[in-house]
Short mmCIF file of C-alpha atoms in Angstrom, two decimals:
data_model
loop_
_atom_site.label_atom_id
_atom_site.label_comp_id
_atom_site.label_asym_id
_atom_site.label_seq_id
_atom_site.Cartn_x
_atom_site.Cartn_y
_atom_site.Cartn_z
CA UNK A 173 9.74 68.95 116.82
CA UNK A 174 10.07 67.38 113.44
CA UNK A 175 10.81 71.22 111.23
CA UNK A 176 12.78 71.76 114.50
CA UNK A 177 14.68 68.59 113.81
CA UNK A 178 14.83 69.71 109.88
CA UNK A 179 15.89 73.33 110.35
CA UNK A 180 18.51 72.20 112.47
CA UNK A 181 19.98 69.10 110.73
CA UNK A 182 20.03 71.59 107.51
CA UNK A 183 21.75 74.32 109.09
CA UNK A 184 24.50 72.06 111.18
CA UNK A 185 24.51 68.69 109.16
CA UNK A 186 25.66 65.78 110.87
CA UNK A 187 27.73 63.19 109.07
CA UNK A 188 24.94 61.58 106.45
CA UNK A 189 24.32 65.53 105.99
CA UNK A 190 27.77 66.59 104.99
CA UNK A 191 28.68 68.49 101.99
CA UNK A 192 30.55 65.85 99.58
CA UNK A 193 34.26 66.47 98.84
CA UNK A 194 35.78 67.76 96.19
CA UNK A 195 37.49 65.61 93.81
CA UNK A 196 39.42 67.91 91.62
CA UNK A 197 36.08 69.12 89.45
CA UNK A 198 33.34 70.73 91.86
CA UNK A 199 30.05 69.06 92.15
CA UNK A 200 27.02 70.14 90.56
CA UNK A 201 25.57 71.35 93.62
CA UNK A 202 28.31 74.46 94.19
CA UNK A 203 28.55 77.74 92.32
CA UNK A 204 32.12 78.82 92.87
CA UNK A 205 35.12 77.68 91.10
CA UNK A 206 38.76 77.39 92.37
CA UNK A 207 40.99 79.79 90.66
CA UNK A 208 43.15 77.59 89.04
CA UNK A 209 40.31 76.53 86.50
CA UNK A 210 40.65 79.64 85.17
CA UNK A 211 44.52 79.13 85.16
CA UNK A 212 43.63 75.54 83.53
CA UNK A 213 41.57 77.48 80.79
CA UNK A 214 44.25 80.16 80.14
CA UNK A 215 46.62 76.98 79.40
CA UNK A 216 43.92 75.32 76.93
CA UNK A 217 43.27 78.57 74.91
CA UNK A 218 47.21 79.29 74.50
CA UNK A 219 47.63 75.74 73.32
CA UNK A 220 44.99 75.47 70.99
CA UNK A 221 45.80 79.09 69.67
CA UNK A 222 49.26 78.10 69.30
CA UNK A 223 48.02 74.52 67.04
CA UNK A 224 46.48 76.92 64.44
CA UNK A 225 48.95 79.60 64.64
CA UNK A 226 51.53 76.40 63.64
CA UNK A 227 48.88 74.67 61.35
CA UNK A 228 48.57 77.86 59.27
CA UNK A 229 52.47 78.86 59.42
CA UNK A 230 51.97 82.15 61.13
CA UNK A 231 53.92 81.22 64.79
CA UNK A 232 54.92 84.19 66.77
CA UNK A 233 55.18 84.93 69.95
CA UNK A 234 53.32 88.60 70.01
CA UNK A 235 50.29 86.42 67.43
CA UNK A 236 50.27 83.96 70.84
CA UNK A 237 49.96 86.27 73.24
CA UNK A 238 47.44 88.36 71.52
CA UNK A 239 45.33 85.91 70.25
CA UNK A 240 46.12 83.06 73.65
CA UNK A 241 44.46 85.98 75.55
CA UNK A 242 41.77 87.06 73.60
CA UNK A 243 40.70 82.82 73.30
CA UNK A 244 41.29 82.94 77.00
CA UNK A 245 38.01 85.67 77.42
CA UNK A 246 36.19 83.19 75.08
CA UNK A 247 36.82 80.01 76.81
CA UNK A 248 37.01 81.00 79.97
CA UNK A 249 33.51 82.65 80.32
CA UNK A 250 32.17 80.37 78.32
CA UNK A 251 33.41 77.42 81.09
CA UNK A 252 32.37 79.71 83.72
CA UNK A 253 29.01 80.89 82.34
CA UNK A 254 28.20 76.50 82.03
CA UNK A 255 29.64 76.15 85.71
CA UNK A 256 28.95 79.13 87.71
CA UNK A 257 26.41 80.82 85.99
CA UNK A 258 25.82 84.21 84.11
CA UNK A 259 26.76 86.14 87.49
CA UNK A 260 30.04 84.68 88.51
CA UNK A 261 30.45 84.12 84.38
CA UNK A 262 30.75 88.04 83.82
CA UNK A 263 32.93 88.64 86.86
CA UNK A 264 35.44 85.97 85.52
CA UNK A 265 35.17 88.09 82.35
CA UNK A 266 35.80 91.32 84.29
CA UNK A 267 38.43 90.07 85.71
CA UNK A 268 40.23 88.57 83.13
CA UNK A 269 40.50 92.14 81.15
CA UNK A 270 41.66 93.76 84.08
CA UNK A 271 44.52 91.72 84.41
CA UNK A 272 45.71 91.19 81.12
CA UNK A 273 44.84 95.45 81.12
CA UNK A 274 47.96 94.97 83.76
CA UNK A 275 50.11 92.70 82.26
CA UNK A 276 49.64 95.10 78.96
CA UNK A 277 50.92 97.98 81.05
CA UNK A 278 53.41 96.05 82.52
CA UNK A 279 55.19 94.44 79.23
CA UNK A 280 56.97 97.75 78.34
CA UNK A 281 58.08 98.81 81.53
CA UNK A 282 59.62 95.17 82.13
CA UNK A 283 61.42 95.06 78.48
CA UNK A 284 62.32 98.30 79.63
CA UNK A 285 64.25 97.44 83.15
CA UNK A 286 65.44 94.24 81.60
CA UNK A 287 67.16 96.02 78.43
CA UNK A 288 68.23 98.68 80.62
CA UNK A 289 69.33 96.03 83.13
CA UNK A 290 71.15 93.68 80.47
CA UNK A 291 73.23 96.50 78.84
CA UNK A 292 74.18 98.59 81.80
CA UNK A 293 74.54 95.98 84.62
CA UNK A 294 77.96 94.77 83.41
CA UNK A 295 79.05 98.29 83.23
CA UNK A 296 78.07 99.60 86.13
CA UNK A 297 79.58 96.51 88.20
CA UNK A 298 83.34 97.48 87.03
CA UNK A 299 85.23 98.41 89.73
CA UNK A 300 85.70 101.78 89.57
CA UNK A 301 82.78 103.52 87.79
CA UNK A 302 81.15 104.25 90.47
CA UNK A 303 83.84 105.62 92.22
CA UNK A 304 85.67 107.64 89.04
CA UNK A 305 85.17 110.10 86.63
CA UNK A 306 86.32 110.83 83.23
CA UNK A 307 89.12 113.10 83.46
CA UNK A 308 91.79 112.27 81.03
CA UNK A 309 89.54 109.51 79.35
CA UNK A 310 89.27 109.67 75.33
CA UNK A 311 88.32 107.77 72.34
CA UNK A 312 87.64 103.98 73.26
CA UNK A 313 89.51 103.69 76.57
CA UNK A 314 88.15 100.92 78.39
CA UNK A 315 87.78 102.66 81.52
CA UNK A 316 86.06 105.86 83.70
CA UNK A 317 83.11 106.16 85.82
CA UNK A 318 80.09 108.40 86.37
CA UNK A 319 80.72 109.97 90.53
CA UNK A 320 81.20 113.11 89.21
CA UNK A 321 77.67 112.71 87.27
CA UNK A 322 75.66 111.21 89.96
CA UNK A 323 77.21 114.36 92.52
CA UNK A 324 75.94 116.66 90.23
CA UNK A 325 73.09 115.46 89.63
CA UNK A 326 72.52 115.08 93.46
CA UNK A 327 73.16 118.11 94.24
CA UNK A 328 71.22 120.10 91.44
CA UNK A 329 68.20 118.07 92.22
CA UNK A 330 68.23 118.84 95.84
CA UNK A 331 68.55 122.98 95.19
CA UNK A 332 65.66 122.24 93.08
CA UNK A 333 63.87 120.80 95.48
CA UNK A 334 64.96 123.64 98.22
CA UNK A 335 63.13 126.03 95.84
CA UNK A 336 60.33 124.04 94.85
CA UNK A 337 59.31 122.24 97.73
CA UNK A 338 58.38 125.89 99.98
CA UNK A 339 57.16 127.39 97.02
CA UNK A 340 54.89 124.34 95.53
CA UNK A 341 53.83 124.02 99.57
CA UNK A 342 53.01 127.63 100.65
CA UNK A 343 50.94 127.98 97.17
CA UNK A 344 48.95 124.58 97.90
CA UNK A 345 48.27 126.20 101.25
CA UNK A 346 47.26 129.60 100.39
CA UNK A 347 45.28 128.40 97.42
CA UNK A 348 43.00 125.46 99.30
CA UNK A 349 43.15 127.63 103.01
CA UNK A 350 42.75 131.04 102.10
CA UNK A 351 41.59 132.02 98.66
CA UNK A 352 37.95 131.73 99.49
CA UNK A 353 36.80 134.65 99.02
CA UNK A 354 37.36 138.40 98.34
CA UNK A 355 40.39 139.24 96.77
CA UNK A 356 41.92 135.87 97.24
CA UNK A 357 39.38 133.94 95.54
CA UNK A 358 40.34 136.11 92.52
CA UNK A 359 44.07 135.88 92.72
CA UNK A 360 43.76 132.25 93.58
CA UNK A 361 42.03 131.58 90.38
CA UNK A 362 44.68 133.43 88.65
CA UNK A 363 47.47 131.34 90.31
CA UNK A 364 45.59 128.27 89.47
CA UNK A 365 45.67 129.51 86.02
CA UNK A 366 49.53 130.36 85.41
CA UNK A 367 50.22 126.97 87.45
CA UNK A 368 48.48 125.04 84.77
CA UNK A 369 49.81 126.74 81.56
CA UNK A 370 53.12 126.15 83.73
CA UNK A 371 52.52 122.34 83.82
CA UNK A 372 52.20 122.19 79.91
CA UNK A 373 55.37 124.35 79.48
CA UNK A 374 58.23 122.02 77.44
CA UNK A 375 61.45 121.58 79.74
CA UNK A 376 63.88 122.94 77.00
CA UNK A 377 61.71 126.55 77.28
CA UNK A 378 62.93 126.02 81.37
CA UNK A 379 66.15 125.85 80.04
CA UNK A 380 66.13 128.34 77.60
CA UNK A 381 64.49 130.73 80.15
CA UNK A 382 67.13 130.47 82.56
CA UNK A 383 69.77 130.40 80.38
CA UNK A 384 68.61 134.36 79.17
CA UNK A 385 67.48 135.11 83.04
CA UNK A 386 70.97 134.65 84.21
CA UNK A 387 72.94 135.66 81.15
CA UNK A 388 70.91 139.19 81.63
CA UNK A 389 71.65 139.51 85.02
CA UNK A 390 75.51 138.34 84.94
CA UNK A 391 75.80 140.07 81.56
CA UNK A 392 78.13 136.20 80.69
CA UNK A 393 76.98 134.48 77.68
CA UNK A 394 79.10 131.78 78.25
CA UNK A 395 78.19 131.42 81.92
CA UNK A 396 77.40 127.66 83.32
CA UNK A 397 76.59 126.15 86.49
CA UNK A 398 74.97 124.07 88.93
CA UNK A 399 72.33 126.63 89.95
CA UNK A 400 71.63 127.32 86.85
CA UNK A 401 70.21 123.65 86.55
CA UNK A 402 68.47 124.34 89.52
CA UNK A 403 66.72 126.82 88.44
CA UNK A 404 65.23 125.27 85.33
CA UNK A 405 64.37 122.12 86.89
CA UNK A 406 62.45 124.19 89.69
CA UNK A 407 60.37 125.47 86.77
CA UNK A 408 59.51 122.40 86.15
CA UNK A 409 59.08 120.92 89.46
CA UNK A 410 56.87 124.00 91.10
CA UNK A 411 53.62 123.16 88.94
CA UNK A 412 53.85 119.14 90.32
CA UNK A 413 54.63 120.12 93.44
CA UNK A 414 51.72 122.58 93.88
CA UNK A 415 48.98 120.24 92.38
CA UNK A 416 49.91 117.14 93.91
CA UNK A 417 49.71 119.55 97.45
CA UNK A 418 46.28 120.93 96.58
CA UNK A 419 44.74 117.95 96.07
CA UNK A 420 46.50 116.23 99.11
CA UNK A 421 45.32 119.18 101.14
CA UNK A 422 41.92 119.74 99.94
CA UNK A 423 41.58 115.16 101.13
CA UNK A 424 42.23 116.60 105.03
CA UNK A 425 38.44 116.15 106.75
CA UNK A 426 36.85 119.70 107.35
CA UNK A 427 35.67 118.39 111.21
CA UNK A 428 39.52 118.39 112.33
CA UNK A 429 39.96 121.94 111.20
CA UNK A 430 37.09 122.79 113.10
CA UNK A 431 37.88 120.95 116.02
CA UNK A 432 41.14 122.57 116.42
CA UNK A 433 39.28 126.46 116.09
CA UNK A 434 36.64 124.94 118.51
CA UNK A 435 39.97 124.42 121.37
CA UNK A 436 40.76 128.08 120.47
CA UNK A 437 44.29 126.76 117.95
CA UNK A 438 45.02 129.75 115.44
CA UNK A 439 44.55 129.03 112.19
CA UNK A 440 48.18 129.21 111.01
CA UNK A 441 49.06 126.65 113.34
CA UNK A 442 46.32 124.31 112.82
CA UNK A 443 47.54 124.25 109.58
CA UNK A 444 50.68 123.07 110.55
CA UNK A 445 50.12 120.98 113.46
CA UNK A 446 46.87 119.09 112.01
CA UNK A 447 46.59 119.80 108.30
CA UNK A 448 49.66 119.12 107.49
CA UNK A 449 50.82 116.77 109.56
CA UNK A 450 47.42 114.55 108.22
CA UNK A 451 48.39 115.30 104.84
CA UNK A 452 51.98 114.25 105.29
CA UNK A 453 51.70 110.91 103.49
CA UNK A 454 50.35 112.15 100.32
CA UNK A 455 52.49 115.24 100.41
CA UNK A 456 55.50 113.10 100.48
CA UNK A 457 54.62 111.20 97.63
CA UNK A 458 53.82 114.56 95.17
CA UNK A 459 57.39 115.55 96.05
CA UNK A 460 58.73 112.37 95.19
CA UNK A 461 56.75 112.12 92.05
CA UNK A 462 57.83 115.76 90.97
CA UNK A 463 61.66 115.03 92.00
CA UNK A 464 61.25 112.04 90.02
CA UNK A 465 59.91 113.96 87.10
CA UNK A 466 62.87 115.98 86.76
CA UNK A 467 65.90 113.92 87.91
CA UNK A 468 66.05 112.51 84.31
CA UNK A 469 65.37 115.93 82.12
CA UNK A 470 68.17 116.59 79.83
CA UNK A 471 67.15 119.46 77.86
CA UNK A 472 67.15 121.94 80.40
CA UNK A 473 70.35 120.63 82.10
CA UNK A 474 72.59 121.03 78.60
CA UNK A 475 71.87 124.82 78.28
CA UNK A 476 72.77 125.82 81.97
CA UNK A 477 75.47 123.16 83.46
CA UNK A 478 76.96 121.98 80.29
CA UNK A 479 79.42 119.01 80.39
CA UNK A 480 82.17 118.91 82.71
CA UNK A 481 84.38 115.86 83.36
CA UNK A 482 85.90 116.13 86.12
CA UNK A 483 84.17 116.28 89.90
CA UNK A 484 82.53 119.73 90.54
CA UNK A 485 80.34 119.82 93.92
CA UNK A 486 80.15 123.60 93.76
CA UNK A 487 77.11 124.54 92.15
CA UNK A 488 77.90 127.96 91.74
CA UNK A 489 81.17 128.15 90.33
CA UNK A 490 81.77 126.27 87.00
CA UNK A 491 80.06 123.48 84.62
CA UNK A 492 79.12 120.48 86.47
CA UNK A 493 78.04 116.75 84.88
CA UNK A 494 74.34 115.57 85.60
CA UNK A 495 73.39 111.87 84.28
CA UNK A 496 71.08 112.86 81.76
CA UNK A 497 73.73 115.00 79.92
CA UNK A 498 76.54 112.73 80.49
CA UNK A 499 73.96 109.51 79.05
CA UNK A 500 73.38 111.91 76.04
CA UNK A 501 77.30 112.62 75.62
CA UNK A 502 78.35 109.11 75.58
CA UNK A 503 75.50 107.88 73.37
CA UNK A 504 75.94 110.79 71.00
CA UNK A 505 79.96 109.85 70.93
CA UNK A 506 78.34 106.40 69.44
CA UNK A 507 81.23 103.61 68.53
CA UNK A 508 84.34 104.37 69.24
CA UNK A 509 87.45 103.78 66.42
CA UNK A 510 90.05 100.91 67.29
CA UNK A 511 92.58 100.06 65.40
CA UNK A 512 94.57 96.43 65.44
CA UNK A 513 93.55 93.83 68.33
CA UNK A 514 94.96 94.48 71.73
CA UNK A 515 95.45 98.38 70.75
CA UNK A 516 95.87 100.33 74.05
CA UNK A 517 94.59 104.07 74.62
CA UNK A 518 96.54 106.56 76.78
CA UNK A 519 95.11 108.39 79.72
CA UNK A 520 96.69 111.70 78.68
CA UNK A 521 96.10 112.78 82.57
CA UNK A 522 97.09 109.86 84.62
CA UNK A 523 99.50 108.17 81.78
CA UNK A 524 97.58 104.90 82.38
CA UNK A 525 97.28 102.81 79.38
CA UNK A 526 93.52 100.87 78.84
CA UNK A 527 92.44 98.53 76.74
CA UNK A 528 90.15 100.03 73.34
CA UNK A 529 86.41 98.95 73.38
CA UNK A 530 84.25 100.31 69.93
CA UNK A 531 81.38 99.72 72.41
CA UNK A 532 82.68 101.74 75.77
CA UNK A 533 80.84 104.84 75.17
CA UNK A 534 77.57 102.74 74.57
CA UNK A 535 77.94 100.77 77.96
CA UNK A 536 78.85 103.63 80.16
CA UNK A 537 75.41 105.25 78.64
CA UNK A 538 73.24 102.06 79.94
CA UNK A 539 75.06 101.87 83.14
CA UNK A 540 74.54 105.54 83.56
CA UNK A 541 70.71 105.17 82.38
CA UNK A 542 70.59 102.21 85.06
CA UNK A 543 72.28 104.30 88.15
CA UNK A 544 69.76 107.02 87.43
CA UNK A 545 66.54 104.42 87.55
CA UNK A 546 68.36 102.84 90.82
CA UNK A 547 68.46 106.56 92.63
CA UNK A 548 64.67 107.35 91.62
CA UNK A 549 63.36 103.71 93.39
CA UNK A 550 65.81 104.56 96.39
CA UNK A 551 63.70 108.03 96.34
CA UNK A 552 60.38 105.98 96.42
CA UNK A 553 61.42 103.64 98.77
CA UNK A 554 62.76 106.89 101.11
CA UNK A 555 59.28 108.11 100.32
CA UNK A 556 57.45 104.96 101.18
CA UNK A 557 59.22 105.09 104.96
CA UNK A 558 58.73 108.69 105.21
CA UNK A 559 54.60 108.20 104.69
CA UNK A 560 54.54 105.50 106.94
CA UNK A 561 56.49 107.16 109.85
CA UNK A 562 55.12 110.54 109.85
CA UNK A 563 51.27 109.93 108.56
CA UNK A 564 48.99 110.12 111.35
CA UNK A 565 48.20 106.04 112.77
CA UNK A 566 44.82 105.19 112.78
CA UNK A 567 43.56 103.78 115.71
CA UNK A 568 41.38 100.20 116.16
#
């Protein structure tokens, strides 16, 4: 009865048995820290970094953060290995480079957004450049908008994507479902083949090759349009699409193909109605990545739409504006010239007089730079709901 007693008074202790509280510093007895010791060390190593760095004269911020983190590994496994133990000692470690391997990552794209963000924002919140063009808008006219550039670029995205998308998808299928053997194993090997020497290919060759296809076959030299930029971007987009597919496809368990042969479903429409339709998620996120990819390519774009500045929604008639060649056009147009303070500039087309900025052509650059990383999260996000919709729900 007495180890009876024992085993049970240690396993459920009663109140003279009870674990003692904490009291801001763990006892002696536990192994595991709270997390905000580690917080608590990451604040002593940036101050006592930042005492030397202003001790020896050398005070910067990128010396603080460098060094602050590096003092951080130090003293924090060092607390941790006198605490914890050697164990938890290198997982605090572990962890500590992981995350500051994050923030790393994450410092340029945030000074990124927030330049982007700082210079275009006031821009792009004008009333009416989002709703205008730039027809009859020249030198440093304080005024015009980018609709025209955000249609085109709409629409010459999405015939990309209507040639693309079937094409990337019906290769991904052939070359994971039926080049196996034979015949197809060989010519899926070569397809493999061209599709990777495709993904290396630079997107001003794109251009330039669709520039001669279609100057050959229309016999125009000078000939522009939306398709055009359709065409080259589709170059582009074909080899994403197809990889991203493959490997998506390949994921798709074996056992459900075989349980739809074993119930007598033909092959073509297993792939549709159960490979696909588990694959659906991380098909829908290839796409997106490749659209994404090629939304903001300029080269191509600038040798088969050209500049336009006035609204075109036909793609096949005429020079259209995209957002990557109208951000290169305004930045390449740099400061505009004003003359005395208050000077007005004429809108030769409407006869509206606007104020001169120097800086107008710069702003309507960032602002169009900022619309174009706004449409590409609104594609994610469209993405995101798409997956979660349409991917097959797991059940409990």
């Amino acid at each position: 009865m007495s180890e009876a007693s024992a085993t049970l008074n240690t396993t459920n202790p009663g109140p003279r048995g009870k674990e003692p509280e904490r009291n801001g510093i763990m006892n002696s007895g536990e192994r595991r820290l709270p997390w905000w010791h580690m917080i608590l060390t990451g604040v002593i190593a940036f101050v006592v970094v930042a005492v030397l760095l202003l001790a020896t004269g050398a005070f910067t911020l990128p010396a603080i953060l460098v060094l602050g983190f590096f003092a951080h590994l130090v003293i924090g496994y060092l607390y941790s290995r006198v605490r914890e133990g050697e164990r938890w000692a290198k997982d605090r470690l572990m962890t500590l480079i992981l995350v500051g391997a994050f923030a790393t990552a994450m410092i340029p794209l945030v000074s990124l957004l927030w330049e982007v963000i700082s210079k275009g924002g006031p821009r792009l919140l004008t009333p009416g450049f989002l709703t205008g063009d730039m027809q009859g808008f020249n030198g440093g006219a304080d005024g015009g908008g980018i609709l025209h550039a955000i249609v085109g670029t709409l629409i010459i995205t999405l015939g990309a994507s209507i040639i693309s998308i079937p094409i990337g998808l019906l290769t991904a299928v052939f070359l994971v479902e039926y080049a196996q053997t034979g015949w197809r194993k060989t010519l899926g090997k070569g397809i493999t083949f061209l599709v990777d020497v495709m993904t290396g290919v630079p997107s001003i060759v794109a251009g330039l090759f669709t520039l001669a296809l279609f100057t050959t076959l229309s016999g125009e030299a000078g000939l522009r349009m939306g398709a055009m930029g359709s065409v080259a971007l589709s170059v582009l987009m074909i080899p994403t699409v197809v990889r991203s597919s493959e490997e998506m496809i390949r994921l798709v368990p074996l056992e459900l193909r075989e349980a739809a042969y074993a119930l007598g479903v033909p092959k073509w429409l297993t792939i549709v109605r159960v490979v696909l339709r588990t694959a659906i998620a991380g098909l829908t996120t290839g796409v997106t990545l490749a659209i994404a990819r090629v939304i903001g390519e300029t080269a191509p774009l600038m040798f088969t739409i050209g500049v336009f500045q006035m609204m075109n929604a036909n793609p096949f008639e005429g020079r259209m504006m995209a957002l990557p060649t109208f951000i290169n056009q305004q930045y390449g147009f740099g400061h505009a010239v004003c003359g005395d303070k208050g000077e007005k500039v004429l809108n030769y087309f409407t006869r509206e007089e606007f104020a001169c900025n120097p800086d107008i052509n710069y702003q309507r650059a960032w602002a169009a730079a900022l619309t174009l990383i706004v449409i590409v999260m609104v594609l994610n996000i469209f993405a995101r709901f798409v997956s979660y919709y349409f991917s097959p729900k797991t059940g409990r």
